[in-house]
PDB file of C-alpha atoms in Angstrom:
ATOM      1  CA  MET A 184       0.000   0.000   0.000  1.00 64.00           C
ATOM      2  CA  THR A 185       1.234   3.465  -0.886  1.00 91.00           C
ATOM      3  CA  THR A 186       1.637   5.954   1.938  1.00 96.00           C
ATOM      4  CA  ILE A 187       1.109   9.607   1.055  1.00 96.00           C
ATOM      5  CA  LEU A 188       2.140  12.411   3.366  1.00 97.00           C
ATOM      6  CA  ARG A 189      -0.219  15.361   2.899  1.00 97.00           C
ATOM      7  CA  ILE A 190       1.135  18.622   4.287  1.00 97.00           C
ATOM      8  CA  ASN A 191      -1.451  21.394   4.474  1.00 95.00           C
ATOM      9  CA  SER A 192      -0.089  24.857   5.151  1.00 93.00           C
ATOM     10  CA  SER A 193      -3.105  26.970   4.215  1.00 91.00           C
ATOM     11  CA  ALA A 194      -4.524  28.920   7.132  1.00 89.00           C
ATOM     12  CA  ARG A 195      -7.917  28.558   5.487  1.00 89.00           C
ATOM     13  CA  THR A 196      -9.796  25.376   6.187  1.00 83.00           C
ATOM     14  CA  ASP A 197     -12.963  26.376   4.321  1.00 84.00           C
ATOM     15  CA  ASP A 198     -12.909  27.728   0.780  1.00 86.00           C
ATOM     16  CA  SER A 199      -9.210  26.963   0.363  1.00 90.00           C
ATOM     17  CA  VAL A 200      -8.342  26.363  -3.276  1.00 93.00           C
ATOM     18  CA  SER A 201      -5.014  24.754  -2.417  1.00 92.00           C
ATOM     19  CA  ARG A 202      -6.690  22.322   0.016  1.00 92.00           C
ATOM     20  CA  GLU A 203      -9.414  21.473  -2.519  1.00 93.00           C
ATOM     21  CA  LEU A 204      -6.812  20.757  -5.209  1.00 95.00           C
ATOM     22  CA  THR A 205      -4.702  18.738  -2.777  1.00 94.00           C
ATOM     23  CA  ASP A 206      -7.752  16.612  -1.917  1.00 93.00           C
ATOM     24  CA  ARG A 207      -8.493  16.204  -5.638  1.00 94.00           C
ATOM     25  CA  LEU A 208      -4.965  14.953  -6.307  1.00 94.00           C
ATOM     26  CA  ILE A 209      -4.919  12.553  -3.374  1.00 93.00           C
ATOM     27  CA  ALA A 210      -8.298  11.101  -4.399  1.00 92.00           C
ATOM     28  CA  ARG A 211      -6.642   9.969  -7.638  1.00 89.00           C
ATOM     29  CA  PHE A 212      -4.344   7.592  -5.738  1.00 87.00           C
ATOM     30  CA  ASP A 213      -6.315   4.378  -5.258  1.00 83.00           C
ATOM     31  CA  ASP A 214      -6.008   2.604  -1.901  1.00 86.00           C
ATOM     32  CA  ALA A 215      -3.394   4.968  -0.539  1.00 91.00           C
ATOM     33  CA  GLN A 216      -2.901   5.433   3.165  1.00 95.00           C
ATOM     34  CA  VAL A 217      -2.803   9.174   3.840  1.00 96.00           C
ATOM     35  CA  VAL A 218      -0.894  10.709   6.722  1.00 97.00           C
ATOM     36  CA  ASP A 219      -2.216  14.221   7.378  1.00 95.00           C
ATOM     37  CA  ARG A 220       0.031  16.944   8.694  1.00 97.00           C
ATOM     38  CA  ASP A 221      -1.989  20.147   9.033  1.00 95.00           C
ATOM     39  CA  LEU A 222       0.410  22.967   9.807  1.00 95.00           C
ATOM     40  CA  SER A 223      -2.393  25.495  10.280  1.00 91.00           C
ATOM     41  CA  ASN A 224      -2.850  24.053  13.769  1.00 86.00           C
ATOM     42  CA  GLY A 225       0.487  25.639  14.691  1.00 88.00           C
ATOM     43  CA  VAL A 226       4.119  24.624  14.572  1.00 92.00           C
ATOM     44  CA  ALA A 227       6.605  25.618  17.240  1.00 90.00           C
ATOM     45  CA  GLN A 228       9.352  27.988  16.159  1.00 91.00           C
ATOM     46  CA  LEU A 229      12.986  26.977  16.546  1.00 91.00           C
ATOM     47  CA  SER A 230      14.510  27.912  19.865  1.00 92.00           C
ATOM     48  CA  ALA A 231      18.016  27.847  21.264  1.00 94.00           C
ATOM     49  CA  ASP A 232      17.076  24.642  23.115  1.00 93.00           C
ATOM     50  CA  THR A 233      15.860  23.002  19.905  1.00 93.00           C
ATOM     51  CA  LEU A 234      19.030  23.906  18.041  1.00 93.00           C
ATOM     52  CA  ALA A 235      21.199  22.637  20.904  1.00 93.00           C
ATOM     53  CA  ALA A 236      19.280  19.336  21.085  1.00 94.00           C
ATOM     54  CA  MET A 237      19.736  18.815  17.329  1.00 93.00           C
ATOM     55  CA  ARG A 238      23.499  18.743  17.815  1.00 91.00           C
ATOM     56  CA  VAL A 239      23.392  15.923  20.364  1.00 92.00           C
ATOM     57  CA  PRO A 240      23.467  12.339  18.996  1.00 91.00           C
ATOM     58  CA  ALA A 241      20.056  10.691  19.464  1.00 89.00           C
ATOM     59  CA  ASP A 242      21.361   8.045  21.882  1.00 92.00           C
ATOM     60  CA  GLN A 243      22.909  10.721  24.128  1.00 94.00           C
ATOM     61  CA  ARG A 244      19.968  13.128  24.432  1.00 94.00           C
ATOM     62  CA  THR A 245      18.484  13.924  27.786  1.00 95.00           C
ATOM     63  CA  GLU A 246      14.767  13.472  28.357  1.00 95.00           C
ATOM     64  CA  ALA A 247      14.322  17.238  27.998  1.00 94.00           C
ATOM     65  CA  GLN A 248      16.172  17.206  24.664  1.00 94.00           C
ATOM     66  CA  GLN A 249      14.056  14.289  23.430  1.00 94.00           C
ATOM     67  CA  THR A 250      10.928  16.214  24.364  1.00 94.00           C
ATOM     68  CA  GLU A 251      12.284  19.320  22.632  1.00 92.00           C
ATOM     69  CA  LEU A 252      12.742  17.337  19.385  1.00 94.00           C
ATOM     70  CA  ALA A 253       9.611  15.160  19.567  1.00 94.00           C
ATOM     71  CA  ASP A 254       7.626  17.105  16.955  1.00 94.00           C
ATOM     72  CA  ALA A 255      10.646  17.496  14.697  1.00 94.00           C
ATOM     73  CA  ASP A 256      11.359  13.756  14.900  1.00 95.00           C
ATOM     74  CA  THR A 257       7.734  13.055  13.973  1.00 96.00           C
ATOM     75  CA  PHE A 258       7.940  15.428  10.986  1.00 97.00           C
ATOM     76  CA  ILE A 259      11.127  13.733   9.769  1.00 97.00           C
ATOM     77  CA  ASP A 260       9.737  10.208  10.289  1.00 97.00           C
ATOM     78  CA  GLU A 261       6.591  11.111   8.324  1.00 98.00           C
ATOM     79  CA  LEU A 262       8.639  12.527   5.463  1.00 98.00           C
ATOM     80  CA  VAL A 263      11.093   9.635   5.302  1.00 98.00           C
ATOM     81  CA  SER A 264       8.407   6.931   5.623  1.00 97.00           C
ATOM     82  CA  ALA A 265       6.099   8.296   2.916  1.00 98.00           C
ATOM     83  CA  ASP A 266       6.111   6.886  -0.604  1.00 96.00           C
ATOM     84  CA  ALA A 267       4.914  10.234  -1.973  1.00 96.00           C
ATOM     85  CA  VAL A 268       4.341  13.722  -0.585  1.00 98.00           C
ATOM     86  CA  VAL A 269       1.591  16.197  -1.485  1.00 97.00           C
ATOM     87  CA  ILE A 270       2.090  19.751  -0.238  1.00 97.00           C
ATOM     88  CA  CYS A 271      -0.612  22.421  -0.145  1.00 95.00           C
ATOM     89  CA  LEU A 272       1.243  25.740  -0.522  1.00 96.00           C
ATOM     90  CA  PRO A 273      -0.549  29.067  -0.659  1.00 95.00           C
ATOM     91  CA  ILE A 274       1.513  32.167  -1.332  1.00 94.00           C
ATOM     92  CA  TYR A 275       1.164  34.735   1.438  1.00 93.00           C
ATOM     93  CA  ASN A 276       2.795  38.129   0.885  1.00 93.00           C
ATOM     94  CA  PHE A 277       5.105  36.707  -1.785  1.00 95.00           C
ATOM     95  CA  GLY A 278       6.339  33.820   0.374  1.00 94.00           C
ATOM     96  CA  PRO A 279       5.302  30.591   2.051  1.00 96.00           C
ATOM     97  CA  PRO A 280       3.110  30.570   5.147  1.00 94.00           C
ATOM     98  CA  ALA A 281       5.119  30.933   8.360  1.00 94.00           C
ATOM     99  CA  SER A 282       3.888  27.491   9.412  1.00 95.00           C
ATOM    100  CA  MET A 283       5.578  25.911   6.367  1.00 96.00           C
ATOM    101  CA  GLU A 284       8.862  27.534   7.234  1.00 95.00           C
ATOM    102  CA  ALA A 285       8.423  26.489  10.873  1.00 95.00           C
ATOM    103  CA  TRP A 286       7.943  22.874   9.666  1.00 97.00           C
ATOM    104  CA  ALA A 287      10.983  23.041   7.391  1.00 97.00           C
ATOM    105  CA  ASP A 288      13.408  24.462   9.960  1.00 96.00           C
ATOM    106  CA  PRO A 289      13.570  21.391  12.235  1.00 95.00           C
ATOM    107  CA  VAL A 290      13.211  18.957   9.293  1.00 97.00           C
ATOM    108  CA  ALA A 291      16.517  20.202   7.866  1.00 96.00           C
ATOM    109  CA  ARG A 292      18.745  18.405  10.352  1.00 94.00           C
ATOM    110  CA  ALA A 293      22.441  17.917   9.620  1.00 93.00           C
ATOM    111  CA  GLY A 294      23.385  14.259   9.635  1.00 92.00           C
ATOM    112  CA  THR A 295      19.744  13.147   9.429  1.00 94.00           C
ATOM    113  CA  THR A 296      18.114  14.720   6.365  1.00 96.00           C
ATOM    114  CA  PHE A 297      21.235  16.266   4.803  1.00 97.00           C
ATOM    115  CA  ARG A 298      24.985  16.427   5.248  1.00 96.00           C
ATOM    116  CA  TYR A 299      27.769  18.674   4.086  1.00 95.00           C
ATOM    117  CA  THR A 300      30.461  17.144   1.888  1.00 95.00           C
ATOM    118  CA  GLU A 301      33.548  18.386   0.064  1.00 95.00           C
ATOM    119  CA  ASN A 302      31.267  18.913  -2.947  1.00 94.00           C
ATOM    120  CA  GLY A 303      28.604  20.821  -1.011  1.00 93.00           C
ATOM    121  CA  PRO A 304      25.388  19.725   0.692  1.00 95.00           C
ATOM    122  CA  GLU A 305      23.949  16.284  -0.001  1.00 97.00           C
ATOM    123  CA  GLY A 306      20.350  15.345   0.697  1.00 97.00           C
ATOM    124  CA  LEU A 307      19.821  12.179   2.724  1.00 97.00           C
ATOM    125  CA  VAL A 308      16.069  11.720   2.193  1.00 98.00           C
ATOM    126  CA  GLU A 309      15.417   8.997  -0.363  1.00 96.00           C
ATOM    127  CA  SER A 310      13.931  10.398  -3.540  1.00 94.00           C
ATOM    128  CA  LYS A 311      10.187  10.066  -3.980  1.00 97.00           C
ATOM    129  CA  PRO A 312       7.527  11.944  -5.914  1.00 97.00           C
ATOM    130  CA  VAL A 313       6.540  15.270  -4.388  1.00 97.00           C
ATOM    131  CA  TYR A 314       3.516  17.185  -5.650  1.00 97.00           C
ATOM    132  CA  VAL A 315       3.222  20.846  -4.717  1.00 97.00           C
ATOM    133  CA  ILE A 316      -0.161  22.514  -5.118  1.00 96.00           C
ATOM    134  CA  VAL A 317       0.482  26.265  -5.217  1.00 96.00           C
ATOM    135  CA  ALA A 318      -2.258  28.883  -4.912  1.00 95.00           C
ATOM    136  CA  SER A 319      -1.748  32.597  -5.289  1.00 94.00           C
ATOM    137  CA  GLY A 320      -4.071  35.564  -5.167  1.00 93.00           C
ATOM    138  CA  GLY A 321      -2.120  37.864  -7.449  1.00 91.00           C
ATOM    139  CA  VAL A 322       1.463  36.652  -7.755  1.00 92.00           C
ATOM    140  CA  PRO A 323       2.282  34.758 -10.952  1.00 90.00           C
ATOM    141  CA  VAL A 324       3.730  31.414  -9.814  1.00 92.00           C
ATOM    142  CA  GLY A 325       7.363  31.076 -10.816  1.00 89.00           C
ATOM    143  CA  SER A 326       7.791  34.827 -11.289  1.00 92.00           C
ATOM    144  CA  GLY A 327      10.377  36.968  -9.574  1.00 92.00           C
ATOM    145  CA  ALA A 328       7.752  37.877  -6.967  1.00 93.00           C
ATOM    146  CA  ASP A 329       7.111  34.219  -6.061  1.00 90.00           C
ATOM    147  CA  PHE A 330       9.393  33.409  -3.159  1.00 95.00           C
ATOM    148  CA  ALA A 331       7.186  30.533  -1.958  1.00 95.00           C
ATOM    149  CA  SER A 332       7.362  27.858  -4.648  1.00 94.00           C
ATOM    150  CA  THR A 333      10.992  28.599  -5.505  1.00 94.00           C
ATOM    151  CA  TRP A 334      11.950  28.437  -1.820  1.00 96.00           C
ATOM    152  CA  LEU A 335      10.092  25.146  -1.326  1.00 97.00           C
ATOM    153  CA  THR A 336      11.609  23.504  -4.412  1.00 96.00           C
ATOM    154  CA  THR A 337      15.080  24.583  -3.281  1.00 96.00           C
ATOM    155  CA  PHE A 338      14.447  23.298   0.244  1.00 97.00           C
ATOM    156  CA  LEU A 339      13.157  19.927  -0.984  1.00 98.00           C
ATOM    157  CA  GLY A 340      16.153  19.533  -3.300  1.00 97.00           C
ATOM    158  CA  PHE A 341      18.470  20.297  -0.377  1.00 97.00           C
ATOM    159  CA  LEU A 342      16.979  17.245   1.382  1.00 98.00           C
ATOM    160  CA  GLY A 343      17.341  15.060  -1.731  1.00 97.00           C
ATOM    161  CA  LEU A 344      13.766  15.370  -2.985  1.00 98.00           C
ATOM    162  CA  THR A 345      14.209  16.432  -6.598  1.00 97.00           C
ATOM    163  CA  ASP A 346      11.226  14.673  -8.221  1.00 97.00           C
ATOM    164  CA  VAL A 347       8.916  17.664  -7.714  1.00 97.00           C
ATOM    165  CA  THR A 348       5.800  18.355  -9.771  1.00 96.00           C
ATOM    166  CA  SER A 349       4.046  21.668  -9.223  1.00 95.00           C
ATOM    167  CA  VAL A 350       0.446  22.535 -10.048  1.00 94.00           C
ATOM    168  CA  ALA A 351      -0.517  26.189  -9.842  1.00 93.00           C
ATOM    169  CA  ALA A 352      -3.809  27.924  -9.251  1.00 94.00           C
ATOM    170  CA  GLU A 353      -2.324  31.320  -9.807  1.00 92.00           C
ATOM    171  CA  GLN A 354      -3.713  34.814  -9.691  1.00 94.00           C
ATOM    172  CA  LEU A 355      -6.994  33.722  -8.143  1.00 93.00           C
ATOM    173  CA  ASN A 356      -7.876  37.352  -7.445  1.00 92.00           C
ATOM    174  CA  VAL A 357      -7.526  38.212 -11.145  1.00 92.00           C
ATOM    175  CA  ASP A 358      -9.538  35.435 -12.812  1.00 91.00           C
ATOM    176  CA  PRO A 359     -10.642  32.835 -10.243  1.00 91.00           C
ATOM    177  CA  GLU A 360     -12.693  30.683 -12.596  1.00 92.00           C
ATOM    178  CA  ARG A 361      -9.865  30.339 -15.113  1.00 93.00           C
ATOM    179  CA  ALA A 362      -7.287  29.714 -12.394  1.00 92.00           C
ATOM    180  CA  VAL A 363      -9.285  26.953 -10.683  1.00 93.00           C
ATOM    181  CA  THR A 364     -10.374  25.274 -13.931  1.00 93.00           C
ATOM    182  CA  SER A 365      -6.819  25.246 -15.255  1.00 93.00           C
ATOM    183  CA  ALA A 366      -5.433  23.901 -11.974  1.00 93.00           C
ATOM    184  CA  ARG A 367      -8.057  21.130 -11.801  1.00 94.00           C
ATOM    185  CA  GLU A 368      -7.125  20.074 -15.319  1.00 94.00           C
ATOM    186  CA  SER A 369      -3.444  20.054 -14.355  1.00 94.00           C
ATOM    187  CA  VAL A 370      -4.163  17.930 -11.285  1.00 93.00           C
ATOM    188  CA  ASP A 371      -6.128  15.450 -13.378  1.00 93.00           C
ATOM    189  CA  ALA A 372      -3.287  15.263 -15.911  1.00 92.00           C
ATOM    190  CA  VAL A 373      -0.671  14.642 -13.210  1.00 87.00           C
ATOM    191  CA  ALA A 374      -2.343  11.741 -11.454  1.00 66.00           C
TER     192      ALA A 374
END
């Protein structure tokens, strides 16, 4: 059975185009087990204690350090265990939602999800398909004003996830009907 990790970062739970398109894509995977990670419920920001705990080998961490990294360890386990990942990514003020960045910060862990080598960084997460559903109100996706999808693609590649397919519902505030129809067609063509 295929396991799909669905990461929702839209603050909207109702009337969210990115969530609707994410659901549409996931429905196309027959008999998949879906692990839901809804970041709109809140994600703790990195702290000095979190960063310090990350530097301690897992078998040497104190109970307090294990507690400090519990959510981060769960995020990493979900990502590594999934056969595919579907990410719901709205663009807020030209960038990703703060919750998406808060998820990414502890997932990028040296020695666990990436490492530095003589030739630069090397991702340690086994490659798998990643589908990014991007929604924007006015920013053209992939343009110079889009710091969300380009940031996410760069971040995923840093971890070793380079098989990324993006579907955009862009400029929803300009022509919502066209944007949604086009994105639905793209989702149907992907799956």
